[in-house]
CSV table of C-alpha atoms in Angstrom, one decimal:
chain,number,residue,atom,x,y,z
A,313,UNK,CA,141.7,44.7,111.0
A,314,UNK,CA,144.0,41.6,111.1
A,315,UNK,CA,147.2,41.8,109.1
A,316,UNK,CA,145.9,39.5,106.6
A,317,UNK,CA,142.8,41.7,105.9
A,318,UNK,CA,144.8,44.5,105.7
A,319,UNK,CA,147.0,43.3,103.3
A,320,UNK,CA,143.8,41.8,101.0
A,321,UNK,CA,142.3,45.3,101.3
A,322,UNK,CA,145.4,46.9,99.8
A,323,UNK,CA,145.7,44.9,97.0
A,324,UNK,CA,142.1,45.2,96.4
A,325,UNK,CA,142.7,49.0,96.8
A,326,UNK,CA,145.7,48.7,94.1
A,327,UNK,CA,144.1,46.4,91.6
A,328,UNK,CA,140.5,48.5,91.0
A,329,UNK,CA,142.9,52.1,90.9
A,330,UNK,CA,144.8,50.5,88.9
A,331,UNK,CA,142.0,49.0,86.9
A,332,UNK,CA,141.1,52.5,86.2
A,333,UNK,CA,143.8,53.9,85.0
A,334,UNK,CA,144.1,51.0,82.7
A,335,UNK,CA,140.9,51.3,81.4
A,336,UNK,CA,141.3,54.9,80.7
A,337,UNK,CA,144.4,54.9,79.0
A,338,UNK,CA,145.4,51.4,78.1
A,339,UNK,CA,148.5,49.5,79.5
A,340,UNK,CA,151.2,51.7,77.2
A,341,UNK,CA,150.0,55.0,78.4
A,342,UNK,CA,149.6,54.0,82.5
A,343,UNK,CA,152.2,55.2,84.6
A,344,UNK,CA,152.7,53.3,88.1
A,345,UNK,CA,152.8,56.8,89.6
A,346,UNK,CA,149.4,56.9,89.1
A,347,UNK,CA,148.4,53.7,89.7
A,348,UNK,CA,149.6,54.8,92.8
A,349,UNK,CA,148.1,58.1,93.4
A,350,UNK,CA,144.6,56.8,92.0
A,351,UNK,CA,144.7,53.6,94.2
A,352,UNK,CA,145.3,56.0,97.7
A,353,UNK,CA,148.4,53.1,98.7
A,354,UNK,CA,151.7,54.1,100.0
A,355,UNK,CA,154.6,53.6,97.8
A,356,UNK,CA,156.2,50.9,99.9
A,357,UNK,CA,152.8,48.9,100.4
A,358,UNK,CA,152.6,49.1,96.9
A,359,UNK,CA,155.6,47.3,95.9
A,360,UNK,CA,155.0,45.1,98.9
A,361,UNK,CA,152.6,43.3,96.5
A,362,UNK,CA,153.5,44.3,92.7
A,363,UNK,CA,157.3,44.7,92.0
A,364,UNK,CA,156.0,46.4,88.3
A,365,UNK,CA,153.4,47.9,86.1
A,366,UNK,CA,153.4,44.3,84.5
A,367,UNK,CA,152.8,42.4,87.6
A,368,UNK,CA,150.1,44.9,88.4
A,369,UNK,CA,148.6,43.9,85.1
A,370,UNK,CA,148.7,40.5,85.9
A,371,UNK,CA,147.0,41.0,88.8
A,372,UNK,CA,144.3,42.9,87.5
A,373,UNK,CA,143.6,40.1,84.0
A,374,UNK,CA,143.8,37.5,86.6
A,375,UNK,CA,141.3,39.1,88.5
A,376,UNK,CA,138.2,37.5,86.0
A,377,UNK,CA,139.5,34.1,87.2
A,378,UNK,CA,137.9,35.0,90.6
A,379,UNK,CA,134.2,35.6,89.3
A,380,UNK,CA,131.7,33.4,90.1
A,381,UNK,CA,130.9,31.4,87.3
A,382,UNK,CA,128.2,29.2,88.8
A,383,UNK,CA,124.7,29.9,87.7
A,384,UNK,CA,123.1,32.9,89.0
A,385,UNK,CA,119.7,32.7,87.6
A,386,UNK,CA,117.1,30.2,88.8
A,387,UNK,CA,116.5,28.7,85.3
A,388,UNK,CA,115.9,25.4,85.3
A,389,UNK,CA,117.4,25.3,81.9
A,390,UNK,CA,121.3,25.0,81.9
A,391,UNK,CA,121.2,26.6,78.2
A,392,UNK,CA,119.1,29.5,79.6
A,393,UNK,CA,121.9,29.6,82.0
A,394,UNK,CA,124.0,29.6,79.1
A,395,UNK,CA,122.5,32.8,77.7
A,396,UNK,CA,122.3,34.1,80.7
A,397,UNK,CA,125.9,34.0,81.9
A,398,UNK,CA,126.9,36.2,78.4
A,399,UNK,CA,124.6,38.7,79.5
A,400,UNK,CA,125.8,38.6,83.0
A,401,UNK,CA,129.3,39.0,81.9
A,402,UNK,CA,127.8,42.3,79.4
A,403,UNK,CA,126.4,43.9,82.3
A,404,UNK,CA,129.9,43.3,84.2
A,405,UNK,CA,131.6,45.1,81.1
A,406,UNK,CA,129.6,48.0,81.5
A,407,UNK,CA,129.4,48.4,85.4
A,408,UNK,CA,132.5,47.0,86.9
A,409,UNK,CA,135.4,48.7,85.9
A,410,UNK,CA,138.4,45.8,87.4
A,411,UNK,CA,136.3,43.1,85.0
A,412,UNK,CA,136.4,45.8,82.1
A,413,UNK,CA,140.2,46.7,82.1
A,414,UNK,CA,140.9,42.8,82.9
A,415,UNK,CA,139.2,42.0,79.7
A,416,UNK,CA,140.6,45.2,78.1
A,417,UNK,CA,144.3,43.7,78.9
A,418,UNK,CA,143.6,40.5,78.0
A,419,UNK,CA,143.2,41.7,74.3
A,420,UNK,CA,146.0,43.9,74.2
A,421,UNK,CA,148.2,41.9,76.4
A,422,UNK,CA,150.2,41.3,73.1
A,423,UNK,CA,151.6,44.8,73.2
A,424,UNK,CA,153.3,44.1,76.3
A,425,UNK,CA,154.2,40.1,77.0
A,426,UNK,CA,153.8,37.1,74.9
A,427,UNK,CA,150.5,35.8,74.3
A,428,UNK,CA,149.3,34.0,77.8
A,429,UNK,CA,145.9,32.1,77.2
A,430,UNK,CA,144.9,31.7,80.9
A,431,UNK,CA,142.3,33.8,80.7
A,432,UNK,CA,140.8,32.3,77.5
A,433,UNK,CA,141.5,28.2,78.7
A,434,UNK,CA,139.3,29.5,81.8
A,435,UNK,CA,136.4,31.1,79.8
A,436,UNK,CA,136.5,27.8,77.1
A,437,UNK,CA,136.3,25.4,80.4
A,438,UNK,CA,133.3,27.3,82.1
A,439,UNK,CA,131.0,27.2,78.8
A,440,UNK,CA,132.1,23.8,78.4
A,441,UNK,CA,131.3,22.8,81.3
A,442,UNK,CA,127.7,24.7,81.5
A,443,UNK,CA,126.8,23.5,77.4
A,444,UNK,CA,127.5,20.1,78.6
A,445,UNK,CA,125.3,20.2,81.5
A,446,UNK,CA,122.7,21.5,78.4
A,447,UNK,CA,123.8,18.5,76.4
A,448,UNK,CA,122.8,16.1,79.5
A,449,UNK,CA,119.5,17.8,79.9
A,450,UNK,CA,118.6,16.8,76.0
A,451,UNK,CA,119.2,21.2,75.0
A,452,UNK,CA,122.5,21.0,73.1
A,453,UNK,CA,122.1,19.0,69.8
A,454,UNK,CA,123.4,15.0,70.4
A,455,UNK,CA,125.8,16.1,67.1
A,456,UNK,CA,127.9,18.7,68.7
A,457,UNK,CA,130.3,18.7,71.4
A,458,UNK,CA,129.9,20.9,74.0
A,459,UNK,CA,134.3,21.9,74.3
A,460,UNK,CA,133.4,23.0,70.2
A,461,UNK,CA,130.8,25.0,70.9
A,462,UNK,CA,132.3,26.5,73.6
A,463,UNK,CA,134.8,27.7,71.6
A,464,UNK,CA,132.6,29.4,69.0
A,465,UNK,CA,130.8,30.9,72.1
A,466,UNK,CA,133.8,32.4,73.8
A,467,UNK,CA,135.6,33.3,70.8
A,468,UNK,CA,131.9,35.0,69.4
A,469,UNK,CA,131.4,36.9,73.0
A,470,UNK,CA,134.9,38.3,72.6
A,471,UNK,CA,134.3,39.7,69.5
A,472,UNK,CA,130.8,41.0,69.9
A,473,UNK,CA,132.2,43.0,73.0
A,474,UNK,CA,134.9,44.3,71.3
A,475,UNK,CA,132.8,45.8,68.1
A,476,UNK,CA,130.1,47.4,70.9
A,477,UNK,CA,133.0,48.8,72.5
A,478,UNK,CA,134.9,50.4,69.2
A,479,UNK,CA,131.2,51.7,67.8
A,480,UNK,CA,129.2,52.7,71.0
A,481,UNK,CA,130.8,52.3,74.3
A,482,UNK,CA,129.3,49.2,74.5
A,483,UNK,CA,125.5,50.7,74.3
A,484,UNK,CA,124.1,47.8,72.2
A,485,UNK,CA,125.7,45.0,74.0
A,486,UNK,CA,122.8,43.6,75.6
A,487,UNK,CA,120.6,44.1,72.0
A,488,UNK,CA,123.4,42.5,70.1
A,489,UNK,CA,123.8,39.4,72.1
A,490,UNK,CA,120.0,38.7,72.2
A,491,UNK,CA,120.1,38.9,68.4
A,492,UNK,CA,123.4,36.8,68.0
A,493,UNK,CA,121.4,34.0,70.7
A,494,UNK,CA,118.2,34.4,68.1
A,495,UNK,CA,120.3,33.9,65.1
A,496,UNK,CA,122.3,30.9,66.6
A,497,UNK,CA,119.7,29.1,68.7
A,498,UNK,CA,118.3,27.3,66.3
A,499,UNK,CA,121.6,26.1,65.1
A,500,UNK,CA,122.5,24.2,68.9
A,501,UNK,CA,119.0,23.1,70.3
A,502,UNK,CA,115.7,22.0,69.3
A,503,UNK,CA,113.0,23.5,68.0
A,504,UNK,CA,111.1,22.4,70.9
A,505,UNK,CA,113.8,24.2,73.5
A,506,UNK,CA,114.1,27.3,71.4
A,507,UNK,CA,110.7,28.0,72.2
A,508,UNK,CA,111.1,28.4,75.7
A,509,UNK,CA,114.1,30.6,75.8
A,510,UNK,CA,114.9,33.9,76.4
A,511,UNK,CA,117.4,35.0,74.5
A,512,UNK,CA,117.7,38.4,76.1
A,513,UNK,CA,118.2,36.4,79.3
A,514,UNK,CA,116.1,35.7,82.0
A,515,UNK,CA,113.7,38.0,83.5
A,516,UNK,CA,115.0,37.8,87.5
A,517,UNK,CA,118.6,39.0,86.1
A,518,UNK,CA,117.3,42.6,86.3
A,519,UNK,CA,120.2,43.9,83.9
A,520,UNK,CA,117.4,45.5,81.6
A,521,UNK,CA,117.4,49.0,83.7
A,522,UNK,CA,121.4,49.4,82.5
A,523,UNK,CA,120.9,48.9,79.0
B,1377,UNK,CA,159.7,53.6,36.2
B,1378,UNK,CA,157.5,57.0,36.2
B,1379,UNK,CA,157.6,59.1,39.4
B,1380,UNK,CA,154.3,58.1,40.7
B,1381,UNK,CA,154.8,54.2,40.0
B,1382,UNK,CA,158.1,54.6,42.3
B,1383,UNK,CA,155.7,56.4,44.4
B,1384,UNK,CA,153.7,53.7,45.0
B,1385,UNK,CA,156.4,51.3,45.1
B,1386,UNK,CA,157.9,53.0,48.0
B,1387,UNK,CA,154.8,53.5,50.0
B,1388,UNK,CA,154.4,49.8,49.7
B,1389,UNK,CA,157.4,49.2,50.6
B,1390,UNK,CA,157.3,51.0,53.8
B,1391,UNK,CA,153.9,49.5,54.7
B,1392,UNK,CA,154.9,45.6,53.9
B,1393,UNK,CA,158.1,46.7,56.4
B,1394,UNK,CA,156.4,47.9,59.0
B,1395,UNK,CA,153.8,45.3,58.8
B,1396,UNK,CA,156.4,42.7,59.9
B,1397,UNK,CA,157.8,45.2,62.0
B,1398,UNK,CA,154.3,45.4,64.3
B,1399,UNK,CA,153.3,41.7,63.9
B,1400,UNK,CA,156.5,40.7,65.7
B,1401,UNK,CA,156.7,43.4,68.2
B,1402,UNK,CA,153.2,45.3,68.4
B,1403,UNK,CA,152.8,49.2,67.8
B,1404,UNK,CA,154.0,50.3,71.1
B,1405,UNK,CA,157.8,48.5,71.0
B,1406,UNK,CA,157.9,49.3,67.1
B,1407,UNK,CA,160.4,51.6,66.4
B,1408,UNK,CA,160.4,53.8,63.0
B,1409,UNK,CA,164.1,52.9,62.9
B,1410,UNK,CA,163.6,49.4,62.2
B,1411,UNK,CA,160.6,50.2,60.2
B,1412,UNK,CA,162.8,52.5,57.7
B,1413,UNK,CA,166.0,49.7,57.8
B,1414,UNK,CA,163.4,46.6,57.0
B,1415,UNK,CA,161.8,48.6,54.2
B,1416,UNK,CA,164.5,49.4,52.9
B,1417,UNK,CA,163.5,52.3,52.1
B,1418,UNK,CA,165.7,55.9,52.7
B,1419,UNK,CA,164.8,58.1,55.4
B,1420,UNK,CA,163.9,61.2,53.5
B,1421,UNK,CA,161.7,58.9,51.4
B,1422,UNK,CA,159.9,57.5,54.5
B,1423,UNK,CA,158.9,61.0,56.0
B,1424,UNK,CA,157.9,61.9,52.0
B,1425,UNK,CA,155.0,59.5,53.1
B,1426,UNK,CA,154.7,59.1,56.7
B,1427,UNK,CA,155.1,61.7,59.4
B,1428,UNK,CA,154.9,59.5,61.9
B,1429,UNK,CA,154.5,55.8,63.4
B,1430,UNK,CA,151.1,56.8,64.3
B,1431,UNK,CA,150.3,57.5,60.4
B,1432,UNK,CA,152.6,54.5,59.5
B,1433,UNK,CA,150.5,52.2,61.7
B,1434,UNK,CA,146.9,54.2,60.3
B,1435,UNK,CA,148.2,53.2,56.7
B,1436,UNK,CA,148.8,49.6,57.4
B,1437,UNK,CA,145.6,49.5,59.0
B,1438,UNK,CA,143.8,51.6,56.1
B,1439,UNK,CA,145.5,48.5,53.8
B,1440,UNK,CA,142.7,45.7,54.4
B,1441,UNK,CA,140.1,48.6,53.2
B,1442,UNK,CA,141.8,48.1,49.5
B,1443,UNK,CA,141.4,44.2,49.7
B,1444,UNK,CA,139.1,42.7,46.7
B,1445,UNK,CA,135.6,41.9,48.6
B,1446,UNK,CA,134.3,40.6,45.1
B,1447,UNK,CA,133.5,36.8,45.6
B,1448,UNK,CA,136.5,35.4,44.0
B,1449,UNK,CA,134.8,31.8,44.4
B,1450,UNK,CA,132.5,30.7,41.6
B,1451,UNK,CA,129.8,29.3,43.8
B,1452,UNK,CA,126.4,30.5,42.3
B,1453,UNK,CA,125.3,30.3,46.2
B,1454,UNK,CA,125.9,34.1,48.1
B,1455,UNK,CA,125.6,32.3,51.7
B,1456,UNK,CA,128.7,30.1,50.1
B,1457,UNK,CA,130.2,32.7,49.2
B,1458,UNK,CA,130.4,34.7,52.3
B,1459,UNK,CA,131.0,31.5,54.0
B,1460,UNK,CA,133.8,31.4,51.3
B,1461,UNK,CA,135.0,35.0,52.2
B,1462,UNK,CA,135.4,34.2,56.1
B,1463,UNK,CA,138.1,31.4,55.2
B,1464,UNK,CA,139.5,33.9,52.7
B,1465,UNK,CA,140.1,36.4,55.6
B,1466,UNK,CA,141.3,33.4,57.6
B,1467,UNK,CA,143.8,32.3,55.1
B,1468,UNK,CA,145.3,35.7,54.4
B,1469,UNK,CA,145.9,36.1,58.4
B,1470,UNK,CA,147.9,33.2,57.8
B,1471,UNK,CA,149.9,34.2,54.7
B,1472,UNK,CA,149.9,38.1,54.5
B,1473,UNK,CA,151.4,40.0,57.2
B,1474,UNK,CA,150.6,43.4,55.9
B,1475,UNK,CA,146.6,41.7,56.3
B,1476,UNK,CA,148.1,40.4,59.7
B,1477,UNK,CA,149.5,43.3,61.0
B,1478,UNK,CA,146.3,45.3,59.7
B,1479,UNK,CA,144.4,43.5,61.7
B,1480,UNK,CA,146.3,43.0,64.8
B,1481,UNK,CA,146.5,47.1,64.7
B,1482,UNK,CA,142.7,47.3,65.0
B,1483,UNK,CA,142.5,45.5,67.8
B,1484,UNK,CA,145.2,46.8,69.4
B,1485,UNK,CA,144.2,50.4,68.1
B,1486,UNK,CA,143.3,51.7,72.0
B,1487,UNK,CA,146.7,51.7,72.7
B,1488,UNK,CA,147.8,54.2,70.3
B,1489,UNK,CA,144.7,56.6,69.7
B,1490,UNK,CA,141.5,56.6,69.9
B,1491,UNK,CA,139.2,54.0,69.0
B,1492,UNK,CA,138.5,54.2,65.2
B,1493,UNK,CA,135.6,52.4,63.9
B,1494,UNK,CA,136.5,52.8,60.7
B,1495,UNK,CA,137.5,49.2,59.4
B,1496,UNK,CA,134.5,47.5,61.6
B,1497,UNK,CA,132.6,49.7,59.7
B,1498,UNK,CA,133.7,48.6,56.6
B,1499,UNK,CA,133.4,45.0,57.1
B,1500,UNK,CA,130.2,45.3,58.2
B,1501,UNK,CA,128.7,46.7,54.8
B,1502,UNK,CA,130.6,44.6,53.2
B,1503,UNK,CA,129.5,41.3,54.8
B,1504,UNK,CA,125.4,43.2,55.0
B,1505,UNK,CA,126.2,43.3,51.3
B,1506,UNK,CA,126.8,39.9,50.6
B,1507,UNK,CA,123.7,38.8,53.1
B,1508,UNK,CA,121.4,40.9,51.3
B,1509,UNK,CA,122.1,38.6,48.5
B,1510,UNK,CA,121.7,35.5,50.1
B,1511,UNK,CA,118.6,36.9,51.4
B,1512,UNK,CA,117.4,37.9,47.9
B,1513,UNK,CA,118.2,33.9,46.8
B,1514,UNK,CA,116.3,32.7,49.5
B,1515,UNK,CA,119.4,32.0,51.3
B,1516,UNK,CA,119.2,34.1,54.7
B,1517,UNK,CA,115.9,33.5,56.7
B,1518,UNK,CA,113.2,36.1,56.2
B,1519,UNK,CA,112.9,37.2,59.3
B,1520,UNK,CA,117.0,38.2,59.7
B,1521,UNK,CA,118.0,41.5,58.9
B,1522,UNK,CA,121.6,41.4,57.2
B,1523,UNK,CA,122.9,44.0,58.9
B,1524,UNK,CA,121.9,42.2,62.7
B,1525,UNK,CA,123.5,38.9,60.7
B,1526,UNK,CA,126.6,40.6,59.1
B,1527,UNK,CA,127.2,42.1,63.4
B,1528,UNK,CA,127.5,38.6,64.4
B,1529,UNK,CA,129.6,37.5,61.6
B,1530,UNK,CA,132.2,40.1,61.7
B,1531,UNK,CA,131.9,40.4,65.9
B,1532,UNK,CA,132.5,36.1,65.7
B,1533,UNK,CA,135.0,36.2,63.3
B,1534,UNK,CA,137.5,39.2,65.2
B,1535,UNK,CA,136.9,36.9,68.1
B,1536,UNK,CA,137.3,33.5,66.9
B,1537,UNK,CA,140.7,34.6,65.0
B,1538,UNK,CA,141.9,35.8,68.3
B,1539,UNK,CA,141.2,33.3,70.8
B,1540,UNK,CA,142.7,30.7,67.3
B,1541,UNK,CA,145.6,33.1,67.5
B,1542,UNK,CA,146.4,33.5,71.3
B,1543,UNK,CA,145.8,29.8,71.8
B,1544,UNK,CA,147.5,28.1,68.7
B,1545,UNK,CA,149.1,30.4,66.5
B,1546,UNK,CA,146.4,30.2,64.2
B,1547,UNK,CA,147.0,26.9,62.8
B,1548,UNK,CA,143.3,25.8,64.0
B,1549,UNK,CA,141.5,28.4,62.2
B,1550,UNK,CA,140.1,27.0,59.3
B,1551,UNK,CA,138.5,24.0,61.3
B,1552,UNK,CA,137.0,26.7,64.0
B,1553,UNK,CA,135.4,28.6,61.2
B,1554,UNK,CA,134.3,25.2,59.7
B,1555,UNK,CA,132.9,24.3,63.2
B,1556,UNK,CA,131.0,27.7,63.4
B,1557,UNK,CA,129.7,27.7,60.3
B,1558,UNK,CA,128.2,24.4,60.6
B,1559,UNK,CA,126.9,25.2,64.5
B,1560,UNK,CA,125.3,28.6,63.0
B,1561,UNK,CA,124.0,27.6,59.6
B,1562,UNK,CA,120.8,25.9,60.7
B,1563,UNK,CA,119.7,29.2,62.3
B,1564,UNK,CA,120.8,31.2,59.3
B,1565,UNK,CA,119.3,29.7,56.7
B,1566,UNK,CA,117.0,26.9,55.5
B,1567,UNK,CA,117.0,23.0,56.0
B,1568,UNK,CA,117.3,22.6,52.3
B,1569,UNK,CA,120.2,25.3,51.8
B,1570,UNK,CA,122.1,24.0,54.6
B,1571,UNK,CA,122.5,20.4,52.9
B,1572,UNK,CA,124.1,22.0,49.9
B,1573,UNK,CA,126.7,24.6,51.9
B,1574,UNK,CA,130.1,23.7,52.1
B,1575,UNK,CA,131.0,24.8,56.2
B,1576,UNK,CA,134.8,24.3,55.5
B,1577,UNK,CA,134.5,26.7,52.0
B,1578,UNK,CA,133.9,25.3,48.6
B,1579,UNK,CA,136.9,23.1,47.1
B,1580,UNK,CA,137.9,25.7,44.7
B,1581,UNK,CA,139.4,28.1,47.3
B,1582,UNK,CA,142.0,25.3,47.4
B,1583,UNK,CA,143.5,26.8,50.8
B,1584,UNK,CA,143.0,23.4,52.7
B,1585,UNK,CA,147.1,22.8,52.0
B,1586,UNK,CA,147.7,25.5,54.1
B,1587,UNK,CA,145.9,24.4,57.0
């Protein structure tokens, strides 16, 4: 491998074994030690690319900024898209343990630096962006504007998780946001669009098998 | 006063200090030092009540479960008046810091123990309470469940106060609620109830001074 690899590869390395300790035990109760140990890195390579158990933590939060955020499905409806991006993101809570401690830190990154709303500003400009592609294809009420509903829908997601975490490990995630999408549909499109969308996301996402 | 009204007084006391204590700092750089010198309170009378900052931090968050759930508003509408409650909540996350710090603890709570679904728990009958009465007037569609309904209020409302919170301080809270409301209302409820909701709370709350 070229140097450059090498070095992507470690940090890689240190970001996921450090996304597991984090997501075990929270950022108070991490030690770098095992950050280390966990992540298989050599001390020095180590601090070569995080100076602290903050900075690691910065790295790992940051590390949602890298998902792809453009559709996945092949809907032809940018609000299906819509749905189907929360659902994508559920299934990434559940099976990808860096996304999971990045979001996990996020919310608790009050107990160790002042609040930073990176992460959120990202999340309220991708649904923006995809509920006004909705709005341009006649599927998002004229009356609402998209950056509003965005906010609702991030703030809402964030919640949701958070409650399917605390009560059941995040069991009924997928079952909760199909009901909050049947309960709020109505509210943000047409009768006529309602109709034709699946709130439990679409079909060709395959999530169904993981809960 | 009597021995157990001093009782009282004390323990109150204590949990008002360390309220402001862990709103400014979090749980994990709180110390019980501070905590006993911002009561005010002596130390012997502190470990009377609390062992610990662990039970210290369990009792401020075991404070929002004694908050009146009543409708204080005299709407004779229940979906007004759980629409009511929400900016209630809101308005006491802006004025109460024991409420504040209760709440900022149950978010935070991984970082201290384990996850306690105690006061989710709570809200949630509290808010499937105040649906079932809607639903009884006519109020909540049919085909809702309240409990389904009251899991997307309370998941939404954690949410929305946090991302209002991490981006603003708070200060844009009431008009995000107001903004929800009116986005979710049309799949809640009917055409005809919907034109005589209030999104922003009805006038008598009288909170709109405080932003």
């Amino acid at each position: 491998m070229a140097q450059q690899e090498r070095a992507i590869a470690t940090r890689r390395k240190l970001l996921v074994g450090a996304a597991e300790v984090f997501d075990e035990r929270g950022y108070a109760a991490a030690s770098i030690n095992e950050i280390q140990a966990r992540s298989g890195v050599k001390k020095g390579a180590m601090y070569f690319h995080f100076k602290s158990k903050e900075e690691i933590a910065q790295g790992v939060m940051a590390s949602q900024l890298e998902l792809p955020t453009e559709p996945r499905s092949s809907s032809a409806s940018p609000m299906q898209q819509v749905i189907d991006l929360t659902h994508e993101l559920a299934h990434r809570l559940r099976t990808d343990v860096l996304f999971r401690a990045s979001i996990r830190l996020t919310v608790e990154q009050g107990t160790f630096q002042p609040h930073d709303s990176n992460a959120y500003d990202w999340w309220l400009r991708v649904f923006a962006r995809d509920l006004a592609r909705a709005q341009g294809a006649g599927e998002l009420r004229a009356e609402l504007t998209p950056e509003d509903v965005a906010a609702s829908v991030v703030g809402s997601f964030t919640g949701i998780q958070m409650l399917s975490h605390v009560t059941c490990d995040r069991r009924d995630l997928h079952d909760r946001l199909t009901k909050w999408w049947q309960q709020i549909l109505p509210g943000l499109t047409t009768p006529r669009t309602v109709a034709g969308l699946e709130p439990a996301g679409s079909p060709e996402l395959e999530l169904s098998g993981t809960g």
